[in-house]
Structure formats: C-alpha cells, structure tokens
Tab-separated table of C-alpha atoms in Angstrom:
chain	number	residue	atom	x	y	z
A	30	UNK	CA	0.000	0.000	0.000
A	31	UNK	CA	1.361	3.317	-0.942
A	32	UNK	CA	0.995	5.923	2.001
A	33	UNK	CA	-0.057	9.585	1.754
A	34	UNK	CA	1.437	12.486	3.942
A	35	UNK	CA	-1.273	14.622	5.224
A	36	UNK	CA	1.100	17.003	5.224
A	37	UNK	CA	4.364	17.599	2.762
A	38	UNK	CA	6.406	19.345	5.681
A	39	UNK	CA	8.131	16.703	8.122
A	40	UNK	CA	7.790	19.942	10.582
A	41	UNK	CA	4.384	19.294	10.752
A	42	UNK	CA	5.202	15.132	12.288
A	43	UNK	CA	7.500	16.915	15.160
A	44	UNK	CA	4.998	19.560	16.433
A	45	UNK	CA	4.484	18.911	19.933
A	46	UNK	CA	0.941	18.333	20.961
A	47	UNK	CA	-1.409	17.914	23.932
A	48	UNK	CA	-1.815	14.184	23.629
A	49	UNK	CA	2.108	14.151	22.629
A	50	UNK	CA	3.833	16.270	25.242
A	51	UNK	CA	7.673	15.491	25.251
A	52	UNK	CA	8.488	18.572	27.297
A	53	UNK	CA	7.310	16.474	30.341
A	54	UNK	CA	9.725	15.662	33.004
A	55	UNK	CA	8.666	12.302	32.902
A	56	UNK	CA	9.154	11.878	28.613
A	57	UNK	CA	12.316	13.874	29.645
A	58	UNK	CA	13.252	11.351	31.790
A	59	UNK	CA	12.629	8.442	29.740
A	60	UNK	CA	14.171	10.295	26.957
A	61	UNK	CA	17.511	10.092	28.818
A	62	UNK	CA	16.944	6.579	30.177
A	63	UNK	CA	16.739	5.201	26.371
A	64	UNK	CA	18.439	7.187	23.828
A	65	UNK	CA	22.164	8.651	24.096
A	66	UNK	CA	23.786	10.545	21.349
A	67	UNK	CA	25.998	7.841	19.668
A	68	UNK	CA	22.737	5.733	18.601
A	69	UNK	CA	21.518	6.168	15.388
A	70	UNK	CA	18.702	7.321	14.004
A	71	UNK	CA	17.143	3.652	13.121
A	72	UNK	CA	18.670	2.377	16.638
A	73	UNK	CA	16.641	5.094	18.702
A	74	UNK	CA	12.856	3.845	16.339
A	75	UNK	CA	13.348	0.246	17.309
A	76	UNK	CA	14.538	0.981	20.931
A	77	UNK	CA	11.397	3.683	21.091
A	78	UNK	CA	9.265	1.017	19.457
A	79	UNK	CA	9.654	-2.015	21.361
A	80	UNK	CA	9.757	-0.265	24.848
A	81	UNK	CA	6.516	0.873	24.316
A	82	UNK	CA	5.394	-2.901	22.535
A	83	UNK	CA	6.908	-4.371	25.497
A	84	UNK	CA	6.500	-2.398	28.803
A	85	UNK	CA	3.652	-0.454	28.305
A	86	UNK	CA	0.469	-2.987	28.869
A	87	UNK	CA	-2.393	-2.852	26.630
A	88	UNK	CA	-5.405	-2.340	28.708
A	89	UNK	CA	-7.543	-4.934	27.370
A	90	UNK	CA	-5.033	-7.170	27.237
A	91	UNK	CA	-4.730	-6.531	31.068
A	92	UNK	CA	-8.609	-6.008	31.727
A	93	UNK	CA	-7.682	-2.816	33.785
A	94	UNK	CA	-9.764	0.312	34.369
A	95	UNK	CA	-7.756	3.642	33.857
A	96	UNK	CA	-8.110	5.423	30.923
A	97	UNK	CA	-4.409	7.167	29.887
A	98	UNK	CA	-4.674	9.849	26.961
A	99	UNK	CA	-1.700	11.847	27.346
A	100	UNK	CA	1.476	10.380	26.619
A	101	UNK	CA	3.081	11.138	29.571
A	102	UNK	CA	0.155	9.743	31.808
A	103	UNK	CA	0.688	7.028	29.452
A	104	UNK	CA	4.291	6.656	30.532
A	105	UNK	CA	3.681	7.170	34.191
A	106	UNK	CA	0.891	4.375	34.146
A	107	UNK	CA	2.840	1.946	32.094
A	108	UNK	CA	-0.815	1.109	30.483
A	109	UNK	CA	-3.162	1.751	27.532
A	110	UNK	CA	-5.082	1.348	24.563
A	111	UNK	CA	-3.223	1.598	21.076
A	112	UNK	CA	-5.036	5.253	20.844
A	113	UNK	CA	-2.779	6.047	23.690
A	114	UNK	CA	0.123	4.072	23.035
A	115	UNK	CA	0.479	5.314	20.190
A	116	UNK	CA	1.036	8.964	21.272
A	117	UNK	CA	3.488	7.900	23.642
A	118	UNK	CA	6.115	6.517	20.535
A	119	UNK	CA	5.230	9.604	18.601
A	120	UNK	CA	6.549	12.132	21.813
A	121	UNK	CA	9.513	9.458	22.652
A	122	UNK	CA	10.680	9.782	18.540
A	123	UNK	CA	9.524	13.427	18.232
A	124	UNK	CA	11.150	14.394	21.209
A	125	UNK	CA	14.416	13.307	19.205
A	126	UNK	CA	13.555	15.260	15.760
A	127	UNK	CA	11.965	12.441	14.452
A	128	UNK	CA	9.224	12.804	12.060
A	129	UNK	CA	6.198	10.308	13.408
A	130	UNK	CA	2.844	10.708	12.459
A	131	UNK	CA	-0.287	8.275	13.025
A	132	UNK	CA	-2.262	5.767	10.978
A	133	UNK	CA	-5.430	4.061	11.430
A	134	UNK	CA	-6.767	0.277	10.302
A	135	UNK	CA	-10.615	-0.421	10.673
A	136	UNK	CA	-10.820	-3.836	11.666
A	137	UNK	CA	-13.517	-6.635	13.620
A	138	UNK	CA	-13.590	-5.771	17.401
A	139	UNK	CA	-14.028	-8.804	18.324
A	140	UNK	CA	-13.562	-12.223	15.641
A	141	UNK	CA	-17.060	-11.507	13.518
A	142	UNK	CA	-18.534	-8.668	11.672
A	143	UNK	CA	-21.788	-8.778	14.081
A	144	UNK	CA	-19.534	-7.370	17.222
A	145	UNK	CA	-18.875	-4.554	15.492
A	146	UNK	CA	-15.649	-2.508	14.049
A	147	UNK	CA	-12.899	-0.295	15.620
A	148	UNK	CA	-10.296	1.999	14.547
A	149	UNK	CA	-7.070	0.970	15.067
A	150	UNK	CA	-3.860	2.910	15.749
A	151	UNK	CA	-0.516	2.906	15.006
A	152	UNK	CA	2.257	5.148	13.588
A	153	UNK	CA	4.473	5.824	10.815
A	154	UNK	CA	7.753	7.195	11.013
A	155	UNK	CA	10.292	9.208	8.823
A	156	UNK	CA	13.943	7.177	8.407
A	157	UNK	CA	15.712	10.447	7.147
A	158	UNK	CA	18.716	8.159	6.525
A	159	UNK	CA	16.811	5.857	4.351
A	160	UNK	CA	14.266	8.523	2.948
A	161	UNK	CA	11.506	6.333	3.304
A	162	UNK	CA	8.150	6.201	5.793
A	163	UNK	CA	7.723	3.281	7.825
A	164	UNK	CA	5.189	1.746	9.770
A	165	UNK	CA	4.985	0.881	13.299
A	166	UNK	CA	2.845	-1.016	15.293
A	167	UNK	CA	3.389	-0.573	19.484
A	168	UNK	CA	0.034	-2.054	20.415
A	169	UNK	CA	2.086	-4.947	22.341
A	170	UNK	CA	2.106	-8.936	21.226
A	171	UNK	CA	0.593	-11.602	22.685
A	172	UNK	CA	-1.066	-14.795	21.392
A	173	UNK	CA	-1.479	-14.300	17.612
A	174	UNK	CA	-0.560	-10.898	17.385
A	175	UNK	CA	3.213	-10.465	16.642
A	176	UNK	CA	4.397	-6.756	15.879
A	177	UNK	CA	7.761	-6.276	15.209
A	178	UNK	CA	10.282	-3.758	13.952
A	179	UNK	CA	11.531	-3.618	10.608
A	180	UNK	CA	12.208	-0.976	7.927
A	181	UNK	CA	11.792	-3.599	4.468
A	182	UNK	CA	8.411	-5.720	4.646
A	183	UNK	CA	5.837	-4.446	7.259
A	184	UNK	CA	5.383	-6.768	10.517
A	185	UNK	CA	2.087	-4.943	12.025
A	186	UNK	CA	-0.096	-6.169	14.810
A	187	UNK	CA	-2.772	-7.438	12.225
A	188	UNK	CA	-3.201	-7.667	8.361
A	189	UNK	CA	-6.670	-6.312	7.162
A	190	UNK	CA	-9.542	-9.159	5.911
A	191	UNK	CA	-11.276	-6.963	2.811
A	192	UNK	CA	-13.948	-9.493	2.743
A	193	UNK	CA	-15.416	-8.367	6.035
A	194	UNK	CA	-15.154	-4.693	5.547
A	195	UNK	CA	-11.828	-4.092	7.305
A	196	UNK	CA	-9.744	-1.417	5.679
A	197	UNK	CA	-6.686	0.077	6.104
A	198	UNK	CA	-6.194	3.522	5.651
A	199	UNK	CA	-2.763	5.071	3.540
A	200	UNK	CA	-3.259	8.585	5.296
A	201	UNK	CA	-0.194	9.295	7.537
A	202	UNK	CA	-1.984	12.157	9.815
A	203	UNK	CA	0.170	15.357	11.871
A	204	UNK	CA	-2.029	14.898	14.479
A	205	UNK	CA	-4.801	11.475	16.453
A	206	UNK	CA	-7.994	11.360	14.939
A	207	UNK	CA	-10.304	13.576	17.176
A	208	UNK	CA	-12.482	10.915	17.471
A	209	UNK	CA	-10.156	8.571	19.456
A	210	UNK	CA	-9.214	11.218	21.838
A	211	UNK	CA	-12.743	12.114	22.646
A	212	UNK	CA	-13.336	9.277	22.787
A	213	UNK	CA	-9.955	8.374	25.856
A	214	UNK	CA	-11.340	11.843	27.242
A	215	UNK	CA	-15.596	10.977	27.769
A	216	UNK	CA	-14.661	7.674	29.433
A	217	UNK	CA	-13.636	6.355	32.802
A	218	UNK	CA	-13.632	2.708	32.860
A	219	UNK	CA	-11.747	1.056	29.733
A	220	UNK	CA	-13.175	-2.443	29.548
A	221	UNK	CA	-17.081	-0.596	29.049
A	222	UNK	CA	-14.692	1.870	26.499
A	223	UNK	CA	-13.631	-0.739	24.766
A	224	UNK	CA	-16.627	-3.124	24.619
A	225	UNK	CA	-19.295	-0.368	23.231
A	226	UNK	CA	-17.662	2.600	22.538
A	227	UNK	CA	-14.674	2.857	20.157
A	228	UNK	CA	-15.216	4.760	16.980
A	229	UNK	CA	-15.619	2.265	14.138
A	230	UNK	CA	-14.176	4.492	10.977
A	231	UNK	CA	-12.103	7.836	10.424
C-alpha cells in the first residue's frame, strides 16, 4: 500500500501536541533513560518502538480500568489502549527530531462482523537516513498478534480481511484522529470503552 502524507512538511510530524507532550519531566526522563547521542537514528525507532510494545500494557489485554490519553500519563501508568500508546512513541521519537505521524486500520472488534468494528492505531515514522516512511505497530504482542520492527516488509499487529469490511487507511496524519481522543477523554472505565464505545471508521 502506498501511504499519503497529510502534510508535505516533516515539521508538521515533530509539532508537539497535547496528547504528545515530550516537554514532560517524565518523557524527559525516559528520553535520557533510552536514547544517548551515539545511537543512530534507526537504533533510537526500534529501541522507542519495542519499549513501548513491550512495557507499556495494553489495557484490554490486562482487563484494567484507567483510561491514559496523554502520553506522559501514558508513561507514568505503564498502560493503555493503542489510541494512547500510540502517542506515547510519537513524543519518545519526536522528542528526538523524528518525524512520526499516526495511521489508522478499521478492523472486527471482536472475531465476527456482528460485534462490530474499531479503529485501530498505530504510527508511521520518517527514516531520514533511508528517505523512506515506515510503519509501526506498538500495540504490544501476545497470542497471535506479533508486531515487530523492521524498515523492508511491514510486521504490524494485524493484516486487514477486505472481505469483512476491514480497511486500512494510507493517510499518515500530523495529528490522532479527534475521534479517538474524545473518545480516551468521555470515558472512565476502559473495559465498558472498549466493549461499546470505540469509533468504528475515520
């Protein structure tokens, strides 16, 4: 699939935002914990990347209750949905000039059509040293779902079924889709979040 900048100025993937505040002392501090100035460029995606995959828990996966949003309640909480996980990778890589944007997949909630749909997030990154986007998928792996980091052939969370309506969407956005954050913002308890409320297209 051939992805589609919302925006041609890579500025406009490092802009700091309220969901994706890197000036916090705690992104600051996890800033300094993983990165160091002799990595490069690729080194500091994957290491970004699979922290969050790996020690931030997905909050279904754990049944738990808090709702995080921002990424550095994200951080602090070490827990949430890919909405939220997903702005935690793009203040980690922002925070380190580089360009990261989001990206959405419709697919089955659940394993049939009749449960209903969600959007999905994940993220897409600038290489500037390979001049190429890439895609990224933190959500976190478990059981059938095996993300992993790579800059040739994509290794996402899931692959989109056509057949039952699931798309996946080539737009790499500056900024989440509204509707997830409203949607992190209007809810307390993530299980009921998850269950009935996600938005189920862009």
């Amino acid at each position: 699939m051939k992805l589609i900048c919302e925006s041609n100025k890579l500025e406009d993937y490092l802009l700091e935002l309220n969901e994706v505040n890197y000036s916090n002392p705690l992104i600051k501090g996890k800033m300094e914990e993983l990165f160091h100035s002799s990595q490069t460029e690729v080194e500091k995606v994957k290491i970004a990347f699979e922290f969050v995959r790996d020690e931030i828990a997905h909050s279904w996966d754990i049944q738990g209750t808090r709702v995080t949003c921002h990424a550095s309640d994200v951080l602090k909480y070490k827990e949430g949905i890919c909405y939220a996980k997903s702005n935690l990778l793009a203040a980690l890589l922002r925070s380190q000039q580089i360009p990261t944007g989001f990206c959405y997949q419709r697919l089955m909630l659940f394993d049939t059509p009749e449960k209903g749909y969600s959007l999905h997030a994940l993220n897409a990154v600038f290489l500037k040293s390979l001049e190429k986007w890439i895609r990224l998928d933190a959500r976190g792996n478990k059981p059938g779902v095996d993300a992993q980091f790579s800059i040739d052939k994509e290794k996402l969370a899931f692959s989109v079924n056509e057949e039952f309506d699931e798309k996946d969407y080539p737009v790499i956005y500056t900024k989440p889709n509204a509707k997830t954050i409203n949607v992190l913002k209007e809810h307390s308890d993530i299980v009921e979040m998850y269950k009935h409320h996600l938005p189920g297209c862009i």
